């Protein structure tokens, strides 16, 4: 504290006197007069003009016209009587006022806006430690100090909230939830605290919202239907339990509250669109993956070659459920098989609990299977599975 | 301690900048040289104090002082030190302090580099700068204090948004804000001249290097931002007409118009009032940019509800700066505006048309940027103004200006014979037609804008070649081939900058028109091809970054005989758990190759996106040439101290002055 006051006082006095010095000593500012400054410009222009004439860029006639114009401008800009500023009869008292006012004004504003109490807040950043060790050790220490402070002063709701956030940052979600519960008890109806509590609780039970977290999110939204964090969590929870329409509604509401340009808006927009898509599709049954052909790595295919990815009913009988027709330029190639590829709209891919998935390469593009076509072994797949690898094999291998 | 000292230094800087403004403006008015000297001292003290405050904030960030709210909101102990320093300007508070710092640095430069300006004018300009600075310092101290505390302090910060953890974060914001603040100098000089009631030759001459320097910073800042955006897969390409990009484009257009209008004001003493108005407009647009950035990318992911008071404070600053300037402008209606004559086809007319085109284009950008904001604020619902609007409105508006950039610099001052101007344009027109026809008919994928772009580019470039060649012939005829003189730097500056425009236009047209991209599965060891480019994967591996974990795939790119290695990554940042795609770029003048990972496809294979942007290097080279042009112009001998013409010429000038009617 003392060191700060001394340093700040010294800084203020030096600044005040450095500014006031010329007035106290009646020193003058030295500089160019208006006449010389403007003449210097016209001198340069005259030189440019003569140069242009010598090079033959301009005719003698236009040179003369430009000279006449220059003369007029000189008359306008140069010929004005300006009294040189003088320092002799300055008001010296103004110097003392300046020397006093600068530090005084600064001190006044500091008293209004400063945080001298923070000087006593011991926060020695241990610079020599490695960042991770530093984070861990300091985290523990600070949380400990905060907790002991709160034991003696348990009514400090903000303190409990900060403790909760610190513990959450350290990954101690269980304890964080307890601290936030303390904060929530002291700040009833605070939507942000409730939402944070729901968040850490969900984290502590493995990112699952069922039970208490869902109830807390609902309470937060009841307290403030426009709380950003609560809306985000409500959407996430609904999405996680497959309630895509509800998730989309929450996220759309959230989107209306976020500044348009913010990066967050883009993310929320993307999530909301995804939820809407899945809500519209019932449940997302799309199967994605790749078709590979290990026996001839990255075989270049003829332009009319076609890869068929076929989903059949589980028992392997009857007509295929869905077929995707790919025309890759080479293998391996990504595929995507969705309800849109279903052969019978009445019984789409998503209507099956499991299908047999198979790939076939038709080198000439024919839809009729031939004996020599490389195929993959049929594989049982649930609609909605991702990253399925289908390996083609030439017959007989 | 450091934070409190920084806070106190910032407050002291406010007091000093107020003293600077009041002492200088009152001192000039009273003719009191001692007050003026004191104000000039304050113009050194105030920047030094702001620098102390800025250094203190950076020290707080680097030293992880989470008792400072800004540090707790935007930093993290695991963040690399360079990003911790850059996080200082990630939030609104730090961005305002960066503004104040840049203003302070320009103040310092003006204080020590204006000894050839009339003392009155220099002092008044410094006074205006002091008042503008104090406006920013008041905002920084009252509503967005960078040194606000968070006590009890959290043990860990909320981290810097992963999207901002990019080397460009170190460059782009400081450069753009340096450009914005630099335009404050042009504004201050214009206001000083208005206060003086006379727009003299020395004012026009000495405004120019400051505008040029600020323009260079702004150009470099916008280019750095575009480079950043081009490597960020979530942002749609290097230029997406995003409100933030537009916010920096508007002052750039105004500053470019100001440069062209200053050329006439300096050379012929014409358009002086128009120039003053452009200087006011340019700086007001910078303040508008600061306002628009308030809710944008500069605010972090976690700043859910930007404080409305901050926006209002910046708007109030904008209103008072622009308002005061316009009142002064209106009051000075009697100031002479020069009375030289010029004809319809002349350099003056060309420059006037150029500024008009730039201002019209500026209006189009402003409409497209502000309309969504106004509509949302007025409760008329959200509207999106995107690329189609700007393609349909901005490009056709800019086209005549770009066409003018070719023959314009070759026109004579005063009057030019139409026949000669036409004759000068025959060969460039032929070259342009050939380039346009190639794009329209011969190329693989013709497009109207590509053809127009190449036409314009060849037109400007050919004009530049001919102008330089012509000047060279003149110089050598005049002084004999062996001793042919180099023309002055400003001659090259203009042509280099215009050539940069030609290169930029070519880069934009070709890279947009002929971009190729493809997605495919790339298994380890497998090769895929896009056109003549073959890519082979050497397989993925796990990488541990300072504050993220990543999968990195080594991909060998073969193009003919040349092989290069790129390593795109998929990162997962520990604090935000956001997956971030890190594009690998193989850049070259002929083409930029972007390789990014889309999603895993099992067994070490990845779905990989490859994009080839031909001539993308021309976009960056064009920007660099424009900056080089600006720097050359600043380096012109006219602007250097002590190179004034002496001897015979000076005598002639004095004679000229003496012969003028009294």
Coordinates of N, CA, C and O in Angstrom, one line a residue, chain A residues 4 7-8 11-12 18-19 22-23 27-29 32 34 37-39 41-47 50 54-55 57 67 69 71-74 76-77 79-80 85-87 90-91 94 102 106 109-110 113-115 118-119 123 125 131 135 138-139 142 146 162 166 228 255-256 258 260-261 263-264 266-267 290 298 330 332 334 387, chain B residues 1 4-5 7-8 11-12 15-16 30-35 37-38 41-42 45 63-67 77 115-119 149 151-156 163 196 198 200-202 205 235 242-243 266-269 272 301 304 339 376 382 412 471 474-475 478 485 521 527-528 578 600-601 637 645 649-650 653-654 656-657 659-660:
Chain A
X4 N 2.8 1.7 -3.2 CA 1.9 2.1 -4.2 C 1.7 3.6 -4.2 O 1.8 4.4 -5.1
X7 N 4.8 5.5 -5.2 CA 5.1 5.5 -6.6 C 4.1 6.3 -7.4 O 4.4 7.1 -8.3
X8 N 2.8 6.2 -7.0 CA 1.7 6.9 -7.7 C 1.9 8.4 -7.5 O 1.8 9.2 -8.5
X11 N 4.8 9.7 -9.6 CA 4.4 9.7 -11.0 C 3.6 11.0 -11.3 O 3.8 11.7 -12.2
X12 N 2.6 11.2 -10.4 CA 1.7 12.3 -10.6 C 2.4 13.7 -10.5 O 2.2 14.6 -11.3
X18 N 6.3 18.3 -15.2 CA 6.8 18.3 -16.6 C 5.9 19.1 -17.5 O 6.4 19.7 -18.4
X19 N 4.6 19.0 -17.3 CA 3.7 19.8 -18.1 C 3.8 21.3 -17.8 O 3.9 22.1 -18.7
X22 N 7.3 24.7 -18.7 CA 7.5 25.9 -19.6 C 6.8 27.1 -19.1 O 7.3 28.3 -19.3
X23 N 5.6 27.0 -18.4 CA 4.9 28.2 -18.0 C 5.6 28.8 -16.8 O 5.8 30.0 -16.7
X27 N 9.1 29.7 -20.8 CA 9.8 29.2 -22.0 C 8.8 29.3 -23.1 O 7.6 29.0 -23.0
X28 N 9.3 29.5 -24.3 CA 8.5 29.6 -25.5 C 8.5 28.3 -26.3 O 9.6 27.7 -26.3
X29 N 7.4 28.0 -27.0 CA 7.5 26.9 -28.0 C 8.1 27.5 -29.2 O 7.8 28.6 -29.6
X32 N 8.1 26.7 -36.7 CA 8.2 27.4 -38.0 C 7.0 28.4 -38.0 O 5.9 28.1 -37.5
X34 N 4.1 30.6 -40.1 CA 3.2 30.2 -41.1 C 3.8 30.6 -42.5 O 3.7 29.9 -43.5
X37 N 6.6 28.3 -43.6 CA 6.1 26.9 -43.9 C 5.4 26.9 -45.2 O 5.6 26.0 -46.0
X38 N 4.6 27.9 -45.5 CA 3.8 27.9 -46.7 C 4.8 28.2 -47.9 O 4.7 27.6 -49.0
X39 N 5.7 29.1 -47.7 CA 6.7 29.4 -48.8 C 7.5 28.2 -49.2 O 7.7 28.0 -50.4
X41 N 6.5 25.2 -49.2 CA 5.7 24.3 -50.1 C 5.7 24.9 -51.5 O 5.9 24.2 -52.5
X42 N 5.5 26.2 -51.6 CA 5.5 26.8 -53.0 C 6.8 26.7 -53.7 O 6.9 26.5 -54.9
X43 N 7.9 26.8 -52.9 CA 9.2 26.6 -53.5 C 9.3 25.2 -54.1 O 9.8 25.1 -55.3
X44 N 8.9 24.2 -53.4 CA 8.9 22.9 -54.0 C 8.1 22.8 -55.2 O 8.5 22.2 -56.2
X45 N 6.9 23.4 -55.2 CA 6.1 23.3 -56.4 C 6.7 24.0 -57.6 O 6.6 23.6 -58.7
X46 N 7.3 25.1 -57.3 CA 8.0 25.9 -58.4 C 9.1 25.0 -59.0 O 9.2 24.9 -60.2
X47 N 9.8 24.2 -58.2 CA 10.9 23.4 -58.7 C 10.3 22.3 -59.5 O 10.7 22.0 -60.6
X50 N 9.3 23.7 -62.9 CA 10.4 24.0 -63.8 C 10.9 22.7 -64.3 O 11.3 22.6 -65.5
X54 N 11.4 21.6 -68.2 CA 12.6 21.2 -68.8 C 12.6 19.9 -69.5 O 13.2 19.7 -70.5
X55 N 11.8 18.9 -68.9 CA 11.7 17.6 -69.5 C 10.8 17.7 -70.7 O 10.7 16.7 -71.5
X57 N 7.5 18.0 -70.5 CA 6.2 17.5 -70.1 C 5.1 18.5 -70.4 O 3.9 18.2 -70.7
X67 N 2.4 29.3 -63.3 CA 3.2 30.3 -62.6 C 2.2 31.4 -62.0 O 2.3 31.8 -60.9
X69 N -0.9 31.1 -61.5 CA -1.8 30.5 -60.4 C -1.0 30.5 -59.1 O -1.5 30.8 -58.1
X71 N 1.4 32.3 -58.2 CA 1.5 33.6 -57.6 C 0.3 34.0 -56.8 O 0.4 34.6 -55.7
X72 N -0.9 33.7 -57.4 CA -2.1 34.0 -56.7 C -2.2 33.3 -55.3 O -2.6 33.8 -54.3
X73 N -1.8 32.0 -55.3 CA -1.8 31.2 -54.1 C -0.9 31.8 -53.1 O -1.2 31.8 -51.9
X74 N 0.3 32.2 -53.5 CA 1.3 32.8 -52.6 C 0.6 34.0 -52.0 O 0.7 34.2 -50.7
X76 N -2.4 34.6 -51.4 CA -3.4 34.2 -50.5 C -2.9 33.7 -49.2 O -3.3 34.1 -48.1
X77 N -1.9 32.7 -49.3 CA -1.5 32.0 -48.1 C -0.4 32.6 -47.4 O -0.2 32.3 -46.2
X79 N 0.9 35.9 -47.5 CA 0.9 37.3 -47.1 C -0.2 37.6 -46.0 O -1.2 38.2 -46.2
X80 N 0.0 37.0 -44.9 CA -0.9 37.4 -43.8 C 0.0 37.7 -42.6 O 1.0 37.0 -42.3
X85 N 3.8 34.3 -31.5 CA 3.4 34.1 -30.1 C 4.5 34.5 -29.2 O 5.7 34.2 -29.5
X86 N 4.2 35.0 -28.1 CA 5.2 35.4 -27.1 C 5.0 34.7 -25.8 O 3.8 34.4 -25.4
X87 N 6.0 34.6 -25.0 CA 5.9 33.9 -23.8 C 6.1 34.8 -22.6 O 5.8 34.5 -21.5
X90 N 3.1 35.7 -20.1 CA 2.2 34.6 -19.8 C 1.8 34.7 -18.4 O 2.4 35.4 -17.6
X91 N 0.7 34.0 -18.1 CA 0.2 34.0 -16.7 C 0.9 32.9 -16.0 O 0.5 31.8 -16.1
X94 N -1.0 30.2 -14.1 CA -1.6 29.1 -14.8 C -0.7 27.9 -14.7 O -1.2 26.7 -14.6
X102 N -3.3 18.6 -12.4 CA -3.1 17.3 -13.0 C -3.0 16.2 -12.0 O -3.8 15.2 -12.0
X106 N -6.2 13.5 -11.1 CA -6.0 12.0 -11.1 C -6.3 11.4 -9.8 O -6.9 10.3 -9.8
X109 N -10.1 11.1 -9.4 CA -10.7 10.0 -10.2 C -10.3 8.6 -9.6 O -11.1 7.7 -9.6
X110 N -9.0 8.5 -9.2 CA -8.6 7.3 -8.6 C -9.4 6.9 -7.4 O -9.9 5.7 -7.3
X113 N -12.7 5.5 -8.7 CA -12.7 4.3 -9.6 C -11.7 3.2 -9.2 O -11.8 2.1 -9.7
X114 N -10.7 3.6 -8.3 CA -9.7 2.6 -8.1 C -10.1 1.5 -7.1 O -11.2 1.5 -6.5
X115 N -9.2 0.5 -7.0 CA -9.5 -0.6 -6.0 C -8.3 -0.8 -5.1 O -7.6 -1.8 -5.2
X118 N -7.5 -4.0 -3.4 CA -6.9 -5.1 -4.1 C -5.4 -5.2 -3.9 O -4.8 -6.3 -4.1
X119 N -4.8 -4.1 -3.4 CA -3.3 -4.2 -3.2 C -3.0 -5.2 -2.1 O -1.9 -5.8 -2.1
X123 N -1.7 -12.0 -4.3 CA -1.9 -12.8 -5.5 C -0.6 -12.9 -6.2 O -0.4 -12.4 -7.3
X125 N 1.8 -14.2 -8.5 CA 1.9 -15.1 -9.6 C 3.2 -15.8 -9.6 O 4.2 -15.2 -9.8
X131 N 3.4 -23.9 -16.1 CA 2.0 -23.5 -16.1 C 1.1 -24.5 -15.5 O 0.2 -24.1 -14.7
X135 N -1.1 -23.9 -12.3 CA -2.6 -23.9 -12.3 C -3.1 -24.8 -11.1 O -3.9 -24.4 -10.3
X138 N -2.1 -23.5 -7.5 CA -2.8 -22.2 -7.2 C -4.2 -22.4 -7.0 O -4.9 -21.9 -6.1
X139 N -4.8 -23.3 -7.9 CA -6.2 -23.6 -7.8 C -6.5 -24.1 -6.5 O -7.4 -23.6 -5.8
X142 N -6.1 -21.4 -3.8 CA -7.1 -20.3 -3.8 C -8.5 -20.8 -3.4 O -9.2 -20.2 -2.7
X146 N -10.6 -19.4 -0.3 CA -11.9 -19.0 -0.5 C -12.9 -19.7 0.4 O -13.7 -19.1 1.1
X162 N -18.3 -17.9 -6.9 CA -16.9 -17.9 -7.4 C -16.2 -19.2 -7.1 O -15.5 -19.8 -7.9
X166 N -14.6 -21.8 -9.7 CA -13.2 -22.3 -9.6 C -13.1 -23.8 -9.5 O -12.3 -24.4 -10.2
X228 N -29.5 -16.8 -21.0 CA -28.7 -17.4 -22.2 C -28.2 -18.9 -21.8 O -28.4 -19.8 -22.5
X255 N -30.9 -18.0 -29.9 CA -30.3 -17.3 -31.0 C -30.8 -15.8 -31.1 O -30.0 -14.9 -31.4
X256 N -32.0 -15.6 -30.7 CA -32.6 -14.3 -30.8 C -32.0 -13.4 -29.7 O -32.1 -12.1 -29.8
X258 N -28.6 -13.6 -28.8 CA -27.1 -13.5 -29.0 C -26.9 -12.4 -30.1 O -27.6 -12.4 -31.1
X260 N -25.8 -10.7 -33.4 CA -25.8 -11.4 -34.7 C -24.4 -11.8 -35.1 O -24.1 -12.9 -35.6
X261 N -23.4 -10.9 -34.8 CA -22.1 -11.1 -35.4 C -21.2 -12.0 -34.5 O -20.2 -12.5 -35.0
X263 N -19.5 -15.0 -32.7 CA -19.2 -16.4 -33.1 C -20.2 -17.3 -32.6 O -20.6 -18.3 -33.2
X264 N -20.6 -17.0 -31.3 CA -21.6 -17.9 -30.7 C -22.9 -18.1 -31.5 O -23.4 -19.1 -31.6
X266 N -23.2 -18.1 -34.7 CA -23.0 -19.1 -35.7 C -23.1 -20.5 -35.2 O -23.7 -21.4 -35.8
X267 N -22.5 -20.7 -34.0 CA -22.6 -22.1 -33.5 C -24.0 -22.5 -33.1 O -24.5 -23.6 -33.4
X290 N -17.3 -45.5 -45.3 CA -16.4 -45.5 -46.5 C -16.4 -46.9 -47.1 O -16.6 -47.9 -46.4
X298 N -6.3 -47.6 -53.8 CA -6.7 -46.4 -54.5 C -6.6 -46.7 -56.0 O -5.9 -46.1 -56.8
X330 N -12.3 -42.5 -57.5 CA -11.3 -43.5 -57.0 C -11.8 -44.0 -55.7 O -12.7 -43.6 -55.1
X332 N -10.5 -45.4 -51.7 CA -11.8 -45.5 -51.0 C -12.6 -44.2 -51.2 O -12.1 -43.2 -51.6
X334 N -16.3 -42.0 -49.7 CA -17.3 -41.9 -48.6 C -18.7 -42.2 -49.2 O -18.9 -42.0 -50.3
X387 N -19.4 -44.0 -39.6 CA -18.1 -44.5 -39.8 C -18.0 -46.0 -40.1 O -17.2 -46.7 -39.4
Chain B
X1 N -0.7 -4.7 -7.5 CA 0.2 -3.5 -7.6 C 0.3 -3.0 -9.0 O 0.1 -1.9 -9.3
X4 N -3.0 -1.8 -10.3 CA -3.4 -0.5 -9.7 C -2.5 0.7 -10.3 O -3.0 1.7 -10.6
X5 N -1.2 0.4 -10.4 CA -0.4 1.4 -11.0 C -0.8 1.7 -12.5 O -0.8 2.9 -12.9
X7 N -3.8 1.4 -13.7 CA -5.0 2.1 -13.6 C -4.8 3.6 -13.3 O -5.3 4.5 -13.9
X8 N -3.8 3.8 -12.3 CA -3.5 5.2 -12.0 C -2.8 5.9 -13.1 O -3.1 7.1 -13.4
X11 N -5.4 7.1 -15.5 CA -6.1 8.3 -15.0 C -5.3 9.5 -15.2 O -5.7 10.6 -15.7
X12 N -4.0 9.4 -14.9 CA -3.1 10.5 -15.0 C -2.9 10.9 -16.5 O -2.8 12.1 -16.8
X15 N -5.7 13.1 -17.3 CA -5.5 14.5 -16.9 C -4.5 15.2 -17.8 O -4.7 16.4 -18.2
X16 N -3.4 14.5 -18.2 CA -2.4 15.1 -19.1 C -3.0 15.4 -20.5 O -2.7 16.4 -21.0
X30 N -4.7 32.6 -27.4 CA -4.1 33.8 -26.6 C -2.8 34.3 -27.2 O -2.3 35.3 -26.7
X31 N -2.2 33.5 -28.1 CA -0.9 33.9 -28.5 C 0.2 33.7 -27.4 O 1.1 34.5 -27.4
X32 N 0.0 32.7 -26.6 CA 0.8 32.5 -25.4 C 1.8 31.4 -25.7 O 1.4 30.2 -25.6
X33 N 3.0 31.7 -26.0 CA 4.0 30.7 -26.4 C 4.3 29.8 -25.2 O 4.7 28.6 -25.5
X34 N 4.2 30.2 -24.0 CA 4.6 29.4 -22.8 C 3.5 28.3 -22.7 O 3.8 27.1 -22.4
X35 N 2.2 28.7 -22.8 CA 1.2 27.7 -22.7 C 1.3 26.6 -23.9 O 1.1 25.4 -23.7
X37 N 4.1 25.8 -25.3 CA 5.2 24.9 -24.9 C 4.8 23.9 -23.9 O 5.1 22.7 -24.0
X38 N 4.0 24.3 -22.9 CA 3.5 23.4 -21.9 C 2.6 22.3 -22.5 O 2.7 21.1 -22.1
X41 N 4.7 19.8 -24.1 CA 5.2 18.9 -23.0 C 4.2 17.8 -22.7 O 4.5 16.6 -22.6
X42 N 2.9 18.3 -22.5 CA 1.8 17.3 -22.2 C 1.7 16.3 -23.3 O 1.3 15.1 -23.0
X45 N 4.0 13.7 -22.2 CA 3.7 13.1 -21.0 C 2.5 12.1 -21.1 O 2.6 11.0 -20.7
X63 N 1.3 -12.3 -16.6 CA 1.5 -12.9 -15.3 C 0.3 -13.5 -14.7 O 0.3 -13.8 -13.5
X64 N -0.7 -13.7 -15.4 CA -1.9 -14.5 -14.9 C -2.5 -13.8 -13.7 O -2.8 -14.6 -12.7
X65 N -2.7 -12.5 -13.7 CA -3.3 -11.9 -12.5 C -4.8 -11.9 -12.6 O -5.4 -11.0 -13.2
X66 N -5.4 -13.0 -12.1 CA -6.9 -13.2 -12.3 C -7.7 -12.3 -11.4 O -8.9 -12.4 -11.4
X67 N -7.0 -11.5 -10.5 CA -7.8 -10.5 -9.8 C -8.3 -9.4 -10.7 O -9.2 -8.6 -10.4
X77 N -4.0 -20.0 -17.6 CA -2.6 -20.2 -17.3 C -2.0 -21.1 -18.4 O -0.8 -21.0 -18.6
X115 N 7.8 19.7 -37.4 CA 8.5 21.0 -37.2 C 8.5 21.9 -38.5 O 8.9 23.0 -38.5
X116 N 8.0 21.3 -39.6 CA 7.9 22.1 -40.8 C 6.5 22.6 -41.1 O 6.3 23.3 -42.0
X117 N 5.6 22.3 -40.2 CA 4.3 22.9 -40.2 C 4.3 24.2 -39.5 O 5.1 24.4 -38.6
X118 N 3.5 25.1 -39.8 CA 3.4 26.4 -39.0 C 3.1 26.0 -37.6 O 2.3 25.1 -37.3
X119 N 3.7 26.6 -36.7 CA 3.6 26.3 -35.2 C 2.2 26.3 -34.8 O 1.7 25.4 -34.1
X149 N -11.6 -5.0 -11.2 CA -11.2 -6.1 -10.4 C -12.2 -7.2 -10.2 O -13.4 -6.9 -10.4
X151 N -12.9 -9.6 -7.3 CA -12.4 -10.1 -5.9 C -13.6 -10.6 -5.2 O -14.6 -9.9 -5.1
X152 N -13.6 -11.8 -4.6 CA -12.5 -12.8 -4.7 C -12.3 -13.3 -6.1 O -13.2 -13.5 -6.9
X153 N -11.0 -13.6 -6.3 CA -10.6 -13.9 -7.7 C -10.7 -15.4 -8.0 O -10.6 -16.2 -7.1
X154 N -11.1 -15.7 -9.2 CA -11.1 -17.2 -9.5 C -9.7 -17.7 -9.6 O -8.8 -17.0 -9.8
X155 N -9.6 -19.0 -9.5 CA -8.3 -19.6 -9.6 C -7.8 -19.8 -11.0 O -6.7 -20.0 -11.3
X156 N -8.8 -19.7 -11.9 CA -8.4 -20.0 -13.3 C -9.2 -19.0 -14.2 O -10.4 -18.6 -13.9
X163 N -10.9 -19.7 -31.4 CA -10.9 -19.1 -32.8 C -9.9 -17.9 -32.8 O -9.4 -17.5 -33.8
X196 N -8.3 27.6 -37.5 CA -7.5 28.7 -37.9 C -8.3 29.5 -38.9 O -8.0 30.7 -39.1
X198 N -8.3 29.0 -42.1 CA -7.7 29.0 -43.4 C -7.2 27.6 -43.7 O -6.6 27.0 -42.9
X200 N -4.5 26.3 -45.7 CA -3.4 26.7 -46.4 C -2.7 25.6 -47.1 O -2.9 24.5 -46.9
X201 N -1.7 26.0 -47.9 CA -0.9 25.1 -48.7 C -0.1 24.1 -47.8 O -0.1 22.9 -48.0
X202 N 0.4 24.7 -46.7 CA 1.2 23.8 -45.8 C 0.3 22.8 -45.1 O 0.7 21.7 -44.9
X205 N -0.2 20.0 -47.8 CA 1.1 19.3 -48.0 C 1.3 18.4 -46.8 O 1.7 17.2 -47.0
X235 N -15.2 -19.4 -41.1 CA -15.5 -18.2 -41.8 C -15.5 -18.5 -43.3 O -14.6 -19.2 -43.7
X242 N -18.7 -9.5 -44.0 CA -19.1 -9.5 -42.7 C -19.1 -8.1 -42.1 O -18.3 -7.3 -42.5
X243 N -20.1 -7.8 -41.2 CA -20.1 -6.4 -40.7 C -18.8 -5.9 -40.1 O -18.5 -4.7 -40.3
X266 N -3.1 19.6 -52.5 CA -1.7 20.0 -52.4 C -1.2 20.7 -53.6 O -0.6 21.7 -53.6
X267 N -1.5 20.0 -54.8 CA -0.8 20.5 -56.0 C -1.5 21.8 -56.5 O -0.8 22.6 -57.0
X268 N -2.8 21.8 -56.5 CA -3.5 23.0 -57.1 C -4.2 23.9 -56.1 O -4.8 24.9 -56.5
X269 N -4.3 23.5 -54.8 CA -5.0 24.3 -53.9 C -6.5 24.2 -54.1 O -7.3 25.1 -53.6
X272 N -10.4 22.0 -51.3 CA -9.9 22.0 -50.0 C -11.0 21.6 -49.0 O -10.8 20.9 -48.0
X301 N -16.4 -15.3 -26.7 CA -17.6 -16.3 -26.7 C -18.4 -16.1 -25.4 O -19.6 -16.3 -25.4
X304 N -21.7 -12.8 -23.1 CA -23.1 -13.0 -23.6 C -23.8 -11.7 -23.8 O -24.5 -11.5 -24.8
X339 N -9.0 28.8 -56.6 CA -9.8 29.2 -57.8 C -9.0 28.9 -59.0 O -9.1 29.6 -60.0
X376 N -33.1 -4.4 -37.0 CA -33.2 -5.2 -35.8 C -33.6 -4.3 -34.6 O -34.4 -4.6 -33.8
X382 N -35.2 -9.5 -38.4 CA -33.8 -9.6 -38.8 C -33.8 -9.7 -40.3 O -34.5 -10.5 -40.9
X412 N -2.9 15.1 -67.8 CA -2.1 16.3 -67.4 C -3.0 17.1 -66.4 O -4.2 17.1 -66.5
X471 N 7.8 8.1 -68.9 CA 8.6 9.0 -68.1 C 10.1 8.7 -68.2 O 10.9 9.7 -68.2
X474 N 11.4 10.4 -71.3 CA 11.5 11.8 -71.1 C 12.7 12.2 -70.3 O 13.5 13.0 -70.7
X475 N 13.0 11.5 -69.2 CA 14.1 11.8 -68.3 C 15.4 11.5 -69.1 O 16.3 12.3 -69.0
X478 N 16.0 14.2 -71.7 CA 16.4 15.5 -71.1 C 17.8 15.5 -70.7 O 18.5 16.5 -70.8
X485 N 17.9 10.4 -64.8 CA 17.6 10.5 -63.4 C 16.5 9.6 -63.0 O 15.6 9.4 -63.8
X521 N -11.8 -39.6 -49.2 CA -11.3 -40.3 -48.1 C -9.8 -40.6 -48.4 O -9.5 -41.0 -49.5
X527 N -3.2 -42.5 -52.3 CA -3.0 -41.2 -53.0 C -4.4 -40.8 -53.7 O -5.1 -41.7 -54.2
X528 N -4.7 -39.6 -53.7 CA -5.8 -39.1 -54.4 C -5.4 -37.9 -55.2 O -4.3 -37.3 -55.0
X578 N -14.1 -27.3 -27.6 CA -14.6 -27.0 -28.9 C -13.6 -27.7 -29.9 O -12.4 -27.5 -29.8
X600 N -13.1 -38.3 -39.3 CA -12.4 -39.5 -39.4 C -13.3 -40.6 -40.1 O -14.5 -40.6 -40.0
X601 N -12.6 -41.4 -40.9 CA -13.3 -42.4 -41.7 C -12.9 -43.8 -41.2 O -13.1 -44.8 -42.0
X637 N 11.1 12.7 -51.0 CA 12.0 13.7 -50.4 C 11.3 15.0 -50.0 O 11.8 15.7 -49.1
X645 N 14.4 23.0 -51.1 CA 15.2 23.6 -52.2 C 15.8 24.9 -51.7 O 15.2 25.7 -51.0
X649 N 16.6 28.5 -56.7 CA 15.2 28.2 -56.8 C 14.5 28.9 -55.6 O 13.4 29.5 -55.8
X650 N 15.1 28.9 -54.4 CA 14.5 29.5 -53.3 C 14.4 31.0 -53.6 O 13.4 31.7 -53.3
X653 N 11.6 31.7 -55.7 CA 10.3 31.6 -55.0 C 10.0 32.9 -54.2 O 8.9 33.4 -54.2
X654 N 11.1 33.4 -53.6 CA 10.9 34.6 -52.8 C 10.6 35.8 -53.7 O 9.7 36.6 -53.4
X656 N 9.0 35.6 -56.4 CA 7.6 35.3 -56.8 C 6.7 35.8 -55.7 O 5.7 36.5 -56.0
X657 N 7.1 35.6 -54.4 CA 6.3 36.1 -53.4 C 6.3 37.6 -53.3 O 5.2 38.3 -53.1
X659 N 6.6 39.7 -55.7 CA 6.0 40.3 -56.8 C 4.5 40.2 -56.7 O 3.7 40.8 -57.5
X660 N 4.0 39.5 -55.7 CA 2.5 39.3 -55.6 C 1.9 40.6 -55.2 O 2.5 41.4 -54.4

